[in-house]
């Protein structure tokens, strides 16, 4: 009996001649011509790219390509190397139109005093743009992206309560020199009852309703030789800029999370913990890490964009 030949459908493409079960055929469908030429073009592009640009690894090195060398400055030294994206970026950051424009504004800021900067809209626009980046790179890790800080750890820079002073000159000194916030522990000085009394007095300074007798006893400890709190916070509890000591009368809390407590007992406890444990906070010195112009930009940004001058 002769083998049945598969029927070729009318208008079908050429088959490869293979058939199964009589009617299952393998067709020969060539790729579209545009696709083939596109593939050949990618091959040509790859070969040209390998010739022009750094591409193939060779031992511990690689092919450098034939593109023109790039010259840029590294510190005070002029460096020339083969074309690569990193060298291109360095050159563009130094000689590109935006880099030239940025240097011009940096020179203007460097030669201007603070009053000239804050009164010039163009310079303030530059301060806002560059200062935001400087703050994000150097300050936001502690103070937060908006300068809101974190109670117990880092001061809030977006309010008008500045422990070390909020003028442009004060902020410049803080950034340049760093700050060391220190309050001794009174764990060995006060008894448990005295800690509660001083805590009540501290809370009363900002208007909290506490036991009057307890607060009066706490006031005696606060302003007496036994506690000596007034040496730093002053007899009126308003703090001292020279010491970076907190104003206890303004309801702005940087260490004890009083606003986060729902009861008087909770508020007293968080204040008591500060009294018992003391405070030891260090802000680093940025003089040398940032240039003088960058510190000036950051000072204006913190004062006029985040803080009291906004």
mmCIF file of C-alpha atoms in Angstrom:
data_model
loop_
_atom_site.group_PDB
_atom_site.id
_atom_site.type_symbol
_atom_site.label_atom_id
_atom_site.label_comp_id
_atom_site.label_asym_id
_atom_site.label_seq_id
_atom_site.Cartn_x
_atom_site.Cartn_y
_atom_site.Cartn_z
ATOM 1 C CA UNK A 1 0.000 0.000 0.000
ATOM 2 C CA UNK A 2 1.486 3.370 -0.994
ATOM 3 C CA UNK A 3 2.352 5.890 1.730
ATOM 4 C CA UNK A 4 -0.141 8.700 1.948
ATOM 5 C CA UNK A 5 1.253 12.046 0.971
ATOM 6 C CA UNK A 6 0.307 15.071 3.063
ATOM 7 C CA UNK A 7 -1.984 17.503 1.416
ATOM 8 C CA UNK A 8 -0.518 20.976 0.956
ATOM 9 C CA UNK A 9 -3.091 23.602 1.855
ATOM 10 C CA UNK A 10 -3.820 26.121 -0.821
ATOM 11 C CA UNK A 11 -1.689 29.220 -0.382
ATOM 12 C CA UNK A 12 0.513 27.651 2.371
ATOM 13 C CA UNK A 13 4.218 28.333 2.592
ATOM 14 C CA UNK A 14 6.777 25.737 1.558
ATOM 15 C CA UNK A 15 7.199 22.796 3.937
ATOM 16 C CA UNK A 16 10.425 21.096 4.972
ATOM 17 C CA UNK A 17 9.100 17.775 3.680
ATOM 18 C CA UNK A 18 8.543 16.333 7.140
ATOM 19 C CA UNK A 19 5.093 15.021 8.011
ATOM 20 C CA UNK A 20 3.613 13.043 10.910
ATOM 21 C CA UNK A 21 0.340 11.206 11.171
ATOM 22 C CA UNK A 22 -0.426 12.064 7.609
ATOM 23 C CA UNK A 23 -1.402 15.685 8.077
ATOM 24 C CA UNK A 24 0.992 17.192 10.634
ATOM 25 C CA UNK A 25 3.586 19.106 8.612
ATOM 26 C CA UNK A 26 6.640 21.255 9.359
ATOM 27 C CA UNK A 27 6.501 24.489 7.430
ATOM 28 C CA UNK A 28 9.481 26.544 6.336
ATOM 29 C CA UNK A 29 8.666 30.116 7.422
ATOM 30 C CA UNK A 30 11.567 32.474 6.653
ATOM 31 C CA UNK A 31 12.112 35.465 8.925
ATOM 32 C CA UNK A 32 10.792 38.821 7.665
ATOM 33 C CA UNK A 33 13.370 40.609 5.557
ATOM 34 C CA UNK A 34 13.280 43.736 7.762
ATOM 35 C CA UNK A 35 14.082 41.601 10.807
ATOM 36 C CA UNK A 36 17.042 39.961 9.086
ATOM 37 C CA UNK A 37 18.509 43.302 8.023
ATOM 38 C CA UNK A 38 17.943 44.703 11.521
ATOM 39 C CA UNK A 39 19.888 41.760 12.940
ATOM 40 C CA UNK A 40 22.757 42.339 10.499
ATOM 41 C CA UNK A 41 22.735 46.028 11.497
ATOM 42 C CA UNK A 42 23.131 45.149 15.178
ATOM 43 C CA UNK A 43 26.122 42.964 14.307
ATOM 44 C CA UNK A 44 27.731 45.819 12.372
ATOM 45 C CA UNK A 45 26.944 48.242 15.230
ATOM 46 C CA UNK A 46 28.556 45.887 17.761
ATOM 47 C CA UNK A 47 31.746 45.588 15.681
ATOM 48 C CA UNK A 48 31.978 49.381 15.251
ATOM 49 C CA UNK A 49 31.335 49.869 18.992
ATOM 50 C CA UNK A 50 34.103 47.402 19.892
ATOM 51 C CA UNK A 51 36.510 49.416 17.730
ATOM 52 C CA UNK A 52 35.514 52.867 18.994
ATOM 53 C CA UNK A 53 34.893 52.325 22.713
ATOM 54 C CA UNK A 54 36.362 50.351 25.639
ATOM 55 C CA UNK A 55 34.888 46.884 25.270
ATOM 56 C CA UNK A 56 36.703 43.551 25.573
ATOM 57 C CA UNK A 57 38.606 42.373 28.684
ATOM 58 C CA UNK A 58 42.183 41.305 28.004
ATOM 59 C CA UNK A 59 43.915 39.772 31.014
ATOM 60 C CA UNK A 60 43.961 42.452 33.685
ATOM 61 C CA UNK A 61 43.195 45.219 31.180
ATOM 62 C CA UNK A 62 40.741 45.781 28.331
ATOM 63 C CA UNK A 63 40.590 47.226 24.839
ATOM 64 C CA UNK A 64 40.636 51.019 25.082
ATOM 65 C CA UNK A 65 38.993 51.913 21.772
ATOM 66 C CA UNK A 66 40.095 54.651 19.381
ATOM 67 C CA UNK A 67 37.988 57.560 20.674
ATOM 68 C CA UNK A 68 39.860 60.772 21.528
ATOM 69 C CA UNK A 69 41.471 61.037 24.946
ATOM 70 C CA UNK A 70 39.766 63.106 27.643
ATOM 71 C CA UNK A 71 41.558 65.643 29.858
ATOM 72 C CA UNK A 72 40.218 66.758 33.225
ATOM 73 C CA UNK A 73 41.528 68.000 36.556
ATOM 74 C CA UNK A 74 41.955 65.865 39.625
ATOM 75 C CA UNK A 75 42.649 68.328 42.419
ATOM 76 C CA UNK A 76 45.385 70.603 41.088
ATOM 77 C CA UNK A 77 46.711 67.976 38.690
ATOM 78 C CA UNK A 78 45.660 67.655 35.045
ATOM 79 C CA UNK A 79 44.835 64.077 34.049
ATOM 80 C CA UNK A 80 44.537 62.709 30.498
ATOM 81 C CA UNK A 81 43.090 59.246 29.874
ATOM 82 C CA UNK A 82 41.361 57.249 27.169
ATOM 83 C CA UNK A 83 37.688 57.898 26.503
ATOM 84 C CA UNK A 84 35.316 56.380 29.072
ATOM 85 C CA UNK A 85 32.048 57.479 30.630
ATOM 86 C CA UNK A 86 33.622 58.236 34.009
ATOM 87 C CA UNK A 87 36.267 60.524 32.488
ATOM 88 C CA UNK A 88 33.568 62.137 30.347
ATOM 89 C CA UNK A 89 31.491 62.817 33.467
ATOM 90 C CA UNK A 90 34.468 64.362 35.273
ATOM 91 C CA UNK A 91 35.198 66.636 32.323
ATOM 92 C CA UNK A 92 31.558 67.684 31.985
ATOM 93 C CA UNK A 93 31.389 68.427 35.711
ATOM 94 C CA UNK A 94 34.376 70.746 35.314
ATOM 95 C CA UNK A 95 33.937 72.336 31.895
ATOM 96 C CA UNK A 96 30.315 71.721 30.893
ATOM 97 C CA UNK A 97 27.965 74.730 30.624
ATOM 98 C CA UNK A 98 26.143 73.860 33.850
ATOM 99 C CA UNK A 99 29.431 73.415 35.695
ATOM 100 C CA UNK A 100 30.656 76.810 34.486
ATOM 101 C CA UNK A 101 27.369 78.396 35.575
ATOM 102 C CA UNK A 102 27.603 76.730 38.976
ATOM 103 C CA UNK A 103 31.177 77.950 39.499
ATOM 104 C CA UNK A 104 30.106 81.484 38.651
ATOM 105 C CA UNK A 105 27.408 81.399 41.312
ATOM 106 C CA UNK A 106 29.766 79.732 43.798
ATOM 107 C CA UNK A 107 32.206 82.608 43.292
ATOM 108 C CA UNK A 108 29.407 85.128 43.837
ATOM 109 C CA UNK A 109 28.377 83.412 47.085
ATOM 110 C CA UNK A 110 31.988 83.208 48.244
ATOM 111 C CA UNK A 111 32.489 86.950 47.725
ATOM 112 C CA UNK A 112 29.138 88.063 49.192
ATOM 113 C CA UNK A 113 28.179 88.558 52.818
ATOM 114 C CA UNK A 114 25.067 86.959 54.279
ATOM 115 C CA UNK A 115 22.905 90.040 53.837
ATOM 116 C CA UNK A 116 23.780 90.268 50.153
ATOM 117 C CA UNK A 117 22.969 86.581 49.655
ATOM 118 C CA UNK A 118 19.554 86.606 51.330
ATOM 119 C CA UNK A 119 18.527 89.805 49.532
ATOM 120 C CA UNK A 120 19.431 88.529 46.062
ATOM 121 C CA UNK A 121 16.660 86.293 44.574
ATOM 122 C CA UNK A 122 19.010 84.655 42.068
ATOM 123 C CA UNK A 123 21.576 83.755 44.694
ATOM 124 C CA UNK A 124 18.810 82.479 46.984
ATOM 125 C CA UNK A 125 17.543 80.285 44.148
ATOM 126 C CA UNK A 126 21.067 78.889 43.839
ATOM 127 C CA UNK A 127 21.260 78.415 47.620
ATOM 128 C CA UNK A 128 17.995 76.480 47.618
ATOM 129 C CA UNK A 129 19.145 74.241 44.771
ATOM 130 C CA UNK A 130 22.687 73.490 45.940
ATOM 131 C CA UNK A 131 21.940 73.736 49.671
ATOM 132 C CA UNK A 132 19.281 71.032 49.364
ATOM 133 C CA UNK A 133 21.872 68.650 47.925
ATOM 134 C CA UNK A 134 24.488 69.580 50.524
ATOM 135 C CA UNK A 135 21.964 69.070 53.318
ATOM 136 C CA UNK A 136 20.810 65.729 51.905
ATOM 137 C CA UNK A 137 24.391 64.480 51.554
ATOM 138 C CA UNK A 138 25.747 65.677 54.889
ATOM 139 C CA UNK A 139 22.950 66.484 57.356
ATOM 140 C CA UNK A 140 19.765 64.597 56.499
ATOM 141 C CA UNK A 141 21.037 61.298 57.909
ATOM 142 C CA UNK A 142 20.633 62.776 61.404
ATOM 143 C CA UNK A 143 18.274 65.740 61.083
ATOM 144 C CA UNK A 144 15.925 64.232 58.482
ATOM 145 C CA UNK A 145 15.326 65.341 54.897
ATOM 146 C CA UNK A 146 13.208 68.309 56.042
ATOM 147 C CA UNK A 147 15.346 69.151 59.086
ATOM 148 C CA UNK A 148 12.634 67.927 61.462
ATOM 149 C CA UNK A 149 15.126 66.024 63.619
ATOM 150 C CA UNK A 150 14.248 63.265 66.075
ATOM 151 C CA UNK A 151 13.310 63.843 69.711
ATOM 152 C CA UNK A 152 15.940 62.338 71.963
ATOM 153 C CA UNK A 153 18.637 62.276 69.306
ATOM 154 C CA UNK A 154 18.848 65.194 66.885
ATOM 155 C CA UNK A 155 17.457 68.743 67.168
ATOM 156 C CA UNK A 156 14.657 70.016 64.958
ATOM 157 C CA UNK A 157 16.048 72.654 62.568
ATOM 158 C CA UNK A 158 12.699 73.736 61.157
ATOM 159 C CA UNK A 159 11.363 75.538 64.253
ATOM 160 C CA UNK A 160 12.550 78.727 65.948
ATOM 161 C CA UNK A 161 14.142 77.059 68.992
ATOM 162 C CA UNK A 162 17.919 77.009 68.554
ATOM 163 C CA UNK A 163 19.986 75.697 71.455
ATOM 164 C CA UNK A 164 23.172 77.380 70.231
ATOM 165 C CA UNK A 165 21.546 80.421 68.623
ATOM 166 C CA UNK A 166 19.632 80.782 65.367
ATOM 167 C CA UNK A 167 21.312 83.733 63.653
ATOM 168 C CA UNK A 168 23.255 83.163 60.450
ATOM 169 C CA UNK A 169 26.492 83.728 62.335
ATOM 170 C CA UNK A 170 25.485 81.250 65.066
ATOM 171 C CA UNK A 171 24.529 78.570 62.544
ATOM 172 C CA UNK A 172 27.773 79.143 60.645
ATOM 173 C CA UNK A 173 29.729 78.613 63.869
ATOM 174 C CA UNK A 174 27.727 75.465 64.664
ATOM 175 C CA UNK A 175 28.377 73.917 61.255
ATOM 176 C CA UNK A 176 32.034 74.962 61.167
ATOM 177 C CA UNK A 177 33.008 74.029 64.722
ATOM 178 C CA UNK A 178 30.520 71.297 65.607
ATOM 179 C CA UNK A 179 28.742 71.159 68.976
ATOM 180 C CA UNK A 180 28.995 69.036 72.081
ATOM 181 C CA UNK A 181 25.733 68.881 73.996
ATOM 182 C CA UNK A 182 26.340 67.711 77.535
ATOM 183 C CA UNK A 183 24.304 67.394 80.703
ATOM 184 C CA UNK A 184 25.607 65.347 83.631
ATOM 185 C CA UNK A 185 23.741 62.406 85.084
ATOM 186 C CA UNK A 186 22.050 63.102 88.427
ATOM 187 C CA UNK A 187 21.534 59.430 89.221
ATOM 188 C CA UNK A 188 23.965 59.602 92.125
ATOM 189 C CA UNK A 189 22.825 63.096 93.173
ATOM 190 C CA UNK A 190 19.045 62.838 93.564
ATOM 191 C CA UNK A 191 16.950 60.299 95.361
ATOM 192 C CA UNK A 192 13.950 58.804 93.559
ATOM 193 C CA UNK A 193 11.636 61.251 95.358
ATOM 194 C CA UNK A 194 13.847 64.215 94.418
ATOM 195 C CA UNK A 195 13.960 63.132 90.762
ATOM 196 C CA UNK A 196 10.153 63.136 90.760
ATOM 197 C CA UNK A 197 10.049 66.561 92.368
ATOM 198 C CA UNK A 198 12.522 68.101 89.921
ATOM 199 C CA UNK A 199 10.627 66.489 87.046
ATOM 200 C CA UNK A 200 7.396 68.067 88.304
ATOM 201 C CA UNK A 201 9.076 71.464 88.523
ATOM 202 C CA UNK A 202 10.487 71.157 84.992
ATOM 203 C CA UNK A 203 7.032 70.251 83.666
ATOM 204 C CA UNK A 204 5.470 73.150 85.540
ATOM 205 C CA UNK A 205 7.804 75.573 83.766
ATOM 206 C CA UNK A 206 6.030 74.823 80.479
ATOM 207 C CA UNK A 207 2.527 74.997 81.931
ATOM 208 C CA UNK A 208 1.797 71.394 82.875
ATOM 209 C CA UNK A 209 -0.496 70.888 85.853
ATOM 210 C CA UNK A 210 1.500 69.109 88.537
ATOM 211 C CA UNK A 211 1.385 68.781 92.312
ATOM 212 C CA UNK A 212 2.296 72.295 93.582
ATOM 213 C CA UNK A 213 4.087 70.980 96.682
ATOM 214 C CA UNK A 214 6.174 68.562 94.623
ATOM 215 C CA UNK A 215 7.040 71.298 92.105
ATOM 216 C CA UNK A 216 8.027 73.690 94.915
ATOM 217 C CA UNK A 217 10.391 71.087 96.361
ATOM 218 C CA UNK A 218 11.770 70.483 92.884
ATOM 219 C CA UNK A 219 12.338 74.199 92.391
ATOM 220 C CA UNK A 220 14.440 74.303 95.555
ATOM 221 C CA UNK A 221 16.569 71.459 94.223
ATOM 222 C CA UNK A 222 16.747 73.041 90.738
ATOM 223 C CA UNK A 223 17.969 76.404 92.041
ATOM 224 C CA UNK A 224 19.885 75.103 95.035
ATOM 225 C CA UNK A 225 23.364 73.750 95.537
ATOM 226 C CA UNK A 226 22.001 70.218 95.770
ATOM 227 C CA UNK A 227 21.012 70.154 92.125
ATOM 228 C CA UNK A 228 22.567 73.240 90.591
ATOM 229 C CA UNK A 229 20.450 72.959 87.429
ATOM 230 C CA UNK A 230 20.238 76.739 87.233
ATOM 231 C CA UNK A 231 23.952 76.942 86.427
ATOM 232 C CA UNK A 232 23.117 75.926 82.842
ATOM 233 C CA UNK A 233 19.372 76.421 82.498
ATOM 234 C CA UNK A 234 19.212 79.694 84.446
ATOM 235 C CA UNK A 235 17.043 80.460 87.435
ATOM 236 C CA UNK A 236 14.079 81.083 85.149
ATOM 237 C CA UNK A 237 14.700 77.848 83.202
ATOM 238 C CA UNK A 238 15.118 79.637 79.863
ATOM 239 C CA UNK A 239 18.476 78.062 79.105
ATOM 240 C CA UNK A 240 21.745 79.607 77.957
ATOM 241 C CA UNK A 241 22.901 79.878 74.354
ATOM 242 C CA UNK A 242 26.551 79.750 75.374
ATOM 243 C CA UNK A 243 25.987 76.334 76.946
ATOM 244 C CA UNK A 244 23.499 75.014 74.439
ATOM 245 C CA UNK A 245 21.181 74.302 77.374
ATOM 246 C CA UNK A 246 17.499 73.896 76.596
ATOM 247 C CA UNK A 247 14.806 76.444 77.328
ATOM 248 C CA UNK A 248 12.485 74.525 79.659
ATOM 249 C CA UNK A 249 9.649 77.054 79.442
ATOM 250 C CA UNK A 250 8.702 76.908 75.752
ATOM 251 C CA UNK A 251 7.176 73.407 75.500
ATOM 252 C CA UNK A 252 9.722 72.500 72.802
ATOM 253 C CA UNK A 253 11.377 69.247 73.821
ATOM 254 C CA UNK A 254 14.511 67.993 72.088
ATOM 255 C CA UNK A 255 15.457 65.142 74.439
ATOM 256 C CA UNK A 256 12.433 64.075 76.525
ATOM 257 C CA UNK A 257 9.471 63.074 74.364
ATOM 258 C CA UNK A 258 6.922 64.869 76.506
ATOM 259 C CA UNK A 259 4.503 65.607 73.612
ATOM 260 C CA UNK A 260 4.331 61.895 72.862
ATOM 261 C CA UNK A 261 3.033 61.000 76.326
ATOM 262 C CA UNK A 262 -0.686 60.878 77.088
ATOM 263 C CA UNK A 263 -0.501 61.015 80.876
ATOM 264 C CA UNK A 264 1.228 63.135 83.474
ATOM 265 C CA UNK A 265 2.974 60.019 84.775
ATOM 266 C CA UNK A 266 4.376 59.303 81.332
ATOM 267 C CA UNK A 267 5.584 62.881 80.941
ATOM 268 C CA UNK A 268 7.220 62.786 84.347
ATOM 269 C CA UNK A 269 8.927 59.493 83.507
ATOM 270 C CA UNK A 270 10.538 60.726 80.278
ATOM 271 C CA UNK A 271 11.801 63.892 82.002
ATOM 272 C CA UNK A 272 13.111 61.780 84.875
ATOM 273 C CA UNK A 273 15.074 59.598 82.446
ATOM 274 C CA UNK A 274 16.912 62.649 81.115
ATOM 275 C CA UNK A 275 17.720 63.757 84.669
ATOM 276 C CA UNK A 276 18.953 60.290 85.628
ATOM 277 C CA UNK A 277 20.919 59.509 82.458
ATOM 278 C CA UNK A 278 22.146 62.954 81.467
ATOM 279 C CA UNK A 279 22.781 63.993 77.880
ATOM 280 C CA UNK A 280 25.770 63.420 75.658
ATOM 281 C CA UNK A 281 25.330 64.521 72.027
ATOM 282 C CA UNK A 282 28.068 65.345 69.554
ATOM 283 C CA UNK A 283 27.672 67.145 66.261
ATOM 284 C CA UNK A 284 30.816 66.775 64.123
ATOM 285 C CA UNK A 285 32.999 69.603 62.934
ATOM 286 C CA UNK A 286 32.395 70.234 59.215
ATOM 287 C CA UNK A 287 35.254 72.679 58.766
ATOM 288 C CA UNK A 288 37.606 70.874 56.397
ATOM 289 C CA UNK A 289 35.009 68.364 55.291
ATOM 290 C CA UNK A 290 33.155 71.100 53.435
ATOM 291 C CA UNK A 291 34.680 74.139 51.769
ATOM 292 C CA UNK A 292 34.115 77.602 53.222
ATOM 293 C CA UNK A 293 31.672 78.392 50.403
ATOM 294 C CA UNK A 294 29.744 75.149 50.951
ATOM 295 C CA UNK A 295 29.441 75.946 54.667
ATOM 296 C CA UNK A 296 28.132 79.414 53.774
ATOM 297 C CA UNK A 297 25.578 77.904 51.379
ATOM 298 C CA UNK A 298 24.500 75.357 53.964
ATOM 299 C CA UNK A 299 24.202 78.054 56.623
ATOM 300 C CA UNK A 300 21.830 80.131 54.503
ATOM 301 C CA UNK A 301 19.866 77.029 53.490
ATOM 302 C CA UNK A 302 19.367 75.904 57.099
ATOM 303 C CA UNK A 303 18.465 79.418 58.266
ATOM 304 C CA UNK A 304 16.326 80.722 55.409
ATOM 305 C CA UNK A 305 14.880 77.583 53.836
ATOM 306 C CA UNK A 306 14.456 75.247 56.798
ATOM 307 C CA UNK A 307 14.538 77.469 59.857
ATOM 308 C CA UNK A 308 13.679 80.870 61.245
ATOM 309 C CA UNK A 309 14.227 82.820 58.036
ATOM 310 C CA UNK A 310 11.864 80.826 55.850
#
